[in-house]
PDB file of C-alpha atoms in Angstrom:
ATOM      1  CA  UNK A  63       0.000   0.000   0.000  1.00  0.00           C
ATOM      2  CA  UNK A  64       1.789   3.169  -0.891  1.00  0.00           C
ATOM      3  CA  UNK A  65       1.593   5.993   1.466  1.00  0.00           C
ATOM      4  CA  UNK A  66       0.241   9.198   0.564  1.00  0.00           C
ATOM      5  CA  UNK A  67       1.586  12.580   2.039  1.00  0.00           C
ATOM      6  CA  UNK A  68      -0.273  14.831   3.855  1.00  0.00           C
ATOM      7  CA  UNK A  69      -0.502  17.379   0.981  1.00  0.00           C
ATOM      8  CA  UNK A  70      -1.925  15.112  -1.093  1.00  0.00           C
ATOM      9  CA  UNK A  71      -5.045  16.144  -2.903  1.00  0.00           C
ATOM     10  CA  UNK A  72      -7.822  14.020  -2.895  1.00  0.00           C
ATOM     11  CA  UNK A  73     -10.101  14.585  -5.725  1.00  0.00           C
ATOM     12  CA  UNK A  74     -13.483  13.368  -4.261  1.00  0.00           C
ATOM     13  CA  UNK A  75     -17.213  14.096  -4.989  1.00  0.00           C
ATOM     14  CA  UNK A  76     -19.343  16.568  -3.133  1.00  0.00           C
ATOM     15  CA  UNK A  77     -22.504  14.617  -1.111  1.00  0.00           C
ATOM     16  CA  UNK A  78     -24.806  17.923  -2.411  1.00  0.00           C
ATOM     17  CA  UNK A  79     -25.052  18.450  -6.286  1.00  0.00           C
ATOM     18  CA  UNK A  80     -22.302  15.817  -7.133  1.00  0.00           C
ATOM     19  CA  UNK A  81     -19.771  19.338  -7.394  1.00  0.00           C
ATOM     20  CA  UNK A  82     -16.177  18.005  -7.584  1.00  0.00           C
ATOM     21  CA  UNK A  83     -14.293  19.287  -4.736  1.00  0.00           C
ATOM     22  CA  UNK A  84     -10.318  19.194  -4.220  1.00  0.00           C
ATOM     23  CA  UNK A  85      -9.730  18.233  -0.889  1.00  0.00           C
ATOM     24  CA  UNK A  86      -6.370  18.678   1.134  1.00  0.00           C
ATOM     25  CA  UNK A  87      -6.314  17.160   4.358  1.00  0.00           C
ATOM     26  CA  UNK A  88      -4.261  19.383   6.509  1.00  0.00           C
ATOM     27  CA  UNK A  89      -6.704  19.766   9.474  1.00  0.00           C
ATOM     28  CA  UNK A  90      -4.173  18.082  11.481  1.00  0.00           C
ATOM     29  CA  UNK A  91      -1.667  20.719  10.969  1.00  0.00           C
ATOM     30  CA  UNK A  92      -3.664  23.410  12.158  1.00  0.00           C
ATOM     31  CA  UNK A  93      -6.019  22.459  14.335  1.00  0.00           C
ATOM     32  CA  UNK A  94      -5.278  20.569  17.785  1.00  0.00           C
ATOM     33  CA  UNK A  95      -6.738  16.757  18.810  1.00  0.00           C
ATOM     34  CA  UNK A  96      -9.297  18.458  21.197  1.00  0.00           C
ATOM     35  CA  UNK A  97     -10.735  21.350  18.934  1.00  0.00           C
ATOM     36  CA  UNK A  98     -10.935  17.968  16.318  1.00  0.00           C
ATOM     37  CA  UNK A  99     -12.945  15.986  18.942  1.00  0.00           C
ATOM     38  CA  UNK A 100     -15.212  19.077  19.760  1.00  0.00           C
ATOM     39  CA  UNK A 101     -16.204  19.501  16.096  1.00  0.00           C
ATOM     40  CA  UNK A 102     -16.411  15.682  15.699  1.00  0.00           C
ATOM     41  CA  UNK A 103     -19.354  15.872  18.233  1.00  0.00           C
ATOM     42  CA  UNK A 104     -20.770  18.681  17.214  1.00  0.00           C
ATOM     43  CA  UNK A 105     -21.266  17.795  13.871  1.00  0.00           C
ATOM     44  CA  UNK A 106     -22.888  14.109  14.648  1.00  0.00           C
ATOM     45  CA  UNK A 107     -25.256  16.078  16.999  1.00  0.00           C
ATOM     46  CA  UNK A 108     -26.420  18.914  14.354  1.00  0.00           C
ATOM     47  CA  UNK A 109     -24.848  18.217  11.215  1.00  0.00           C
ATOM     48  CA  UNK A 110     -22.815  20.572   9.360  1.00  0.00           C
ATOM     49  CA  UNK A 111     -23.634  23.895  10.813  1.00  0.00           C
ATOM     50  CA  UNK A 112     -21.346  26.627   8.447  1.00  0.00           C
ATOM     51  CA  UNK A 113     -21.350  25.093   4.768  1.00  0.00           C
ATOM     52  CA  UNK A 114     -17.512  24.753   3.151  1.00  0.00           C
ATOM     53  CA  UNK A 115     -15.629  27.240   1.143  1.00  0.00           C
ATOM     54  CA  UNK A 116     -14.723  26.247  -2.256  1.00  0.00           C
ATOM     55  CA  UNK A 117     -12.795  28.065  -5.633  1.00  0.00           C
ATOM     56  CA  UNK A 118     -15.199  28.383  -8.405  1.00  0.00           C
ATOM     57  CA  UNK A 119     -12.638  27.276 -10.130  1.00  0.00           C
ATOM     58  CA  UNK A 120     -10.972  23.904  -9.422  1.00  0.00           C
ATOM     59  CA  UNK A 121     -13.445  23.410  -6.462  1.00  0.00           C
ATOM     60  CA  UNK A 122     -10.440  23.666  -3.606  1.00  0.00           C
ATOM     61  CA  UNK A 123     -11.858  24.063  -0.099  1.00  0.00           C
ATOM     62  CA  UNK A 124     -10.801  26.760   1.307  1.00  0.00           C
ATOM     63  CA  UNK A 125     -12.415  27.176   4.798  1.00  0.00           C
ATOM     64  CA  UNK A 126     -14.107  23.550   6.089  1.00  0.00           C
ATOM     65  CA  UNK A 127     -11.388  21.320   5.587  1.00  0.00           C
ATOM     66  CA  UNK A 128     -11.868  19.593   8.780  1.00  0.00           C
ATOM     67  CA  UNK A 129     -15.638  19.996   8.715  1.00  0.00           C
ATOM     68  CA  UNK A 130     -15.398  17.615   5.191  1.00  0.00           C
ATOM     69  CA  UNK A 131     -13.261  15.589   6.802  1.00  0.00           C
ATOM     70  CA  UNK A 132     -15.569  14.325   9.920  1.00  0.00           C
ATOM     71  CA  UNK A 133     -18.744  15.324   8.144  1.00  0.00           C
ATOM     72  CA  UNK A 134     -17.395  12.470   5.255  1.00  0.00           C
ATOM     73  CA  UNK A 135     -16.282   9.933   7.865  1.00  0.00           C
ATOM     74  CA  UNK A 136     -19.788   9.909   9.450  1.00  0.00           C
ATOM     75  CA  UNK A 137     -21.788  10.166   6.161  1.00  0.00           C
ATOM     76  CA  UNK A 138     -23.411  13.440   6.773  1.00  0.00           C
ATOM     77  CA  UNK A 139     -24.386  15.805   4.090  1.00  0.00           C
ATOM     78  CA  UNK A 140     -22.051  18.436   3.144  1.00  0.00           C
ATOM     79  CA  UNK A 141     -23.041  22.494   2.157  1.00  0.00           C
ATOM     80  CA  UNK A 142     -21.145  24.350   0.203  1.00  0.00           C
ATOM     81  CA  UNK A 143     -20.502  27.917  -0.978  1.00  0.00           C
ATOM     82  CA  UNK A 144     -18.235  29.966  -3.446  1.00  0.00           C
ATOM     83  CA  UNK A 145     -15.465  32.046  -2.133  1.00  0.00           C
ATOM     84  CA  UNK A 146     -16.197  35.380  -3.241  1.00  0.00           C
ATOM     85  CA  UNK A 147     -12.757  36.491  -4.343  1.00  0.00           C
ATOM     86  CA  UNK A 148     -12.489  38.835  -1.462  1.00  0.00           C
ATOM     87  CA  UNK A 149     -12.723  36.087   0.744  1.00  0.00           C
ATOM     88  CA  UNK A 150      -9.595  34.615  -0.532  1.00  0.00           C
ATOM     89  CA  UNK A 151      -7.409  37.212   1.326  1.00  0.00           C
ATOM     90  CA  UNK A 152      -9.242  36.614   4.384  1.00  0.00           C
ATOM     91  CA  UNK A 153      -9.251  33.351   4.773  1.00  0.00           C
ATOM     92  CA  UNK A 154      -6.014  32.876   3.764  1.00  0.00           C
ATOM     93  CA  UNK A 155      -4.597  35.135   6.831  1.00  0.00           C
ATOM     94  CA  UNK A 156      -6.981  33.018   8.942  1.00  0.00           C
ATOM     95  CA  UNK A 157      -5.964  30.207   8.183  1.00  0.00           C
ATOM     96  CA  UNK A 158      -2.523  31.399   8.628  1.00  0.00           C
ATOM     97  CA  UNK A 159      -2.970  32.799  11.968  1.00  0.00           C
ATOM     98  CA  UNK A 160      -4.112  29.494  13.048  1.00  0.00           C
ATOM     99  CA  UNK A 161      -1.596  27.495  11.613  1.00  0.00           C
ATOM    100  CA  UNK A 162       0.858  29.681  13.749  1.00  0.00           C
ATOM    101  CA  UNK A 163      -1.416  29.373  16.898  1.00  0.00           C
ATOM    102  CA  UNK A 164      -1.228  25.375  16.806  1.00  0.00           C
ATOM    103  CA  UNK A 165       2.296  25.111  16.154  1.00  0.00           C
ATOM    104  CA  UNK A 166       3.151  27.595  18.905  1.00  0.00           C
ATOM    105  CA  UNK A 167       0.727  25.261  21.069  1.00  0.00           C
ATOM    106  CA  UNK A 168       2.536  22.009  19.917  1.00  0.00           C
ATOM    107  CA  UNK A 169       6.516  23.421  20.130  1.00  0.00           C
ATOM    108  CA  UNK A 170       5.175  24.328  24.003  1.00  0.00           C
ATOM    109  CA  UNK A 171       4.110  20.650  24.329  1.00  0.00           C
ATOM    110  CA  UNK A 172       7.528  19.111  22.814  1.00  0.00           C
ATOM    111  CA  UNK A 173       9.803  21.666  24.899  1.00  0.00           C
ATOM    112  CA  UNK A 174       7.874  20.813  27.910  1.00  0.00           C
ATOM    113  CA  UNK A 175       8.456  17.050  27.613  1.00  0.00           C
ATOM    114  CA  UNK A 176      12.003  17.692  26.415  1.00  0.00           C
ATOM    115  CA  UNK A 177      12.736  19.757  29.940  1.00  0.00           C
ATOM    116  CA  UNK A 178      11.017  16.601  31.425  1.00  0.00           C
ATOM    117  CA  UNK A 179      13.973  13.809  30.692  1.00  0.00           C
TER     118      UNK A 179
END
């Protein structure tokens, strides 16, 4: 079985309207196990709340990654909407403001177990 990296994009098919969506699992870069397992039960309780953002073009989710994700793995029904092109800027800092806050959160982990030896 060959193994994929993380970057890999999946190309998969949307549960609503059969749209063609490029999918690249990265949630577990910037989001933490606990905000995962939060999500996980929220969306089994109530479904997908916020729908995913996705290019017009080329169908790349751009906000929802993780909601596809879990959403996927339990079989719910996934919404979608098209990134208005001003949302690209935004999300993009968003996205990298939170990449930055996990990795801050995990290098805090590792030096704490490092001072622990």
């Amino acid at each position: 079985m060959a193994v994929r990296s993380a970057a890999h994009a999946h190309r998969i098919q949307a549960v609503r309207g059969e749209k063609k969506m490029r999918h690249f699992p990265l949630w577990w870069v910037v989001h933490t196990d606990e905000e995962k397992e939060r999500l996980r039960k929220s969306i089994s309780k109530e479904g997908v709340k916020e729908p995913v953002k996705i290019t017009r073009i080329g169908g790349i989710i751009l906000d929802g990654n993780m909601r596809y994700e879990i959403a996927r793995e339990l079989g719910i029904e996934v919404p979608f909407t098209y990134a208005s092109f001003s949302d690209l800027f935004s999300l993009t800092i968003q996205n990298l403001r939170r990449l930055f806050r996990v990795l801050c959160y995990k290098m805090k982990r590792l030096i704490g177990h490092l001072g622990e030896d």
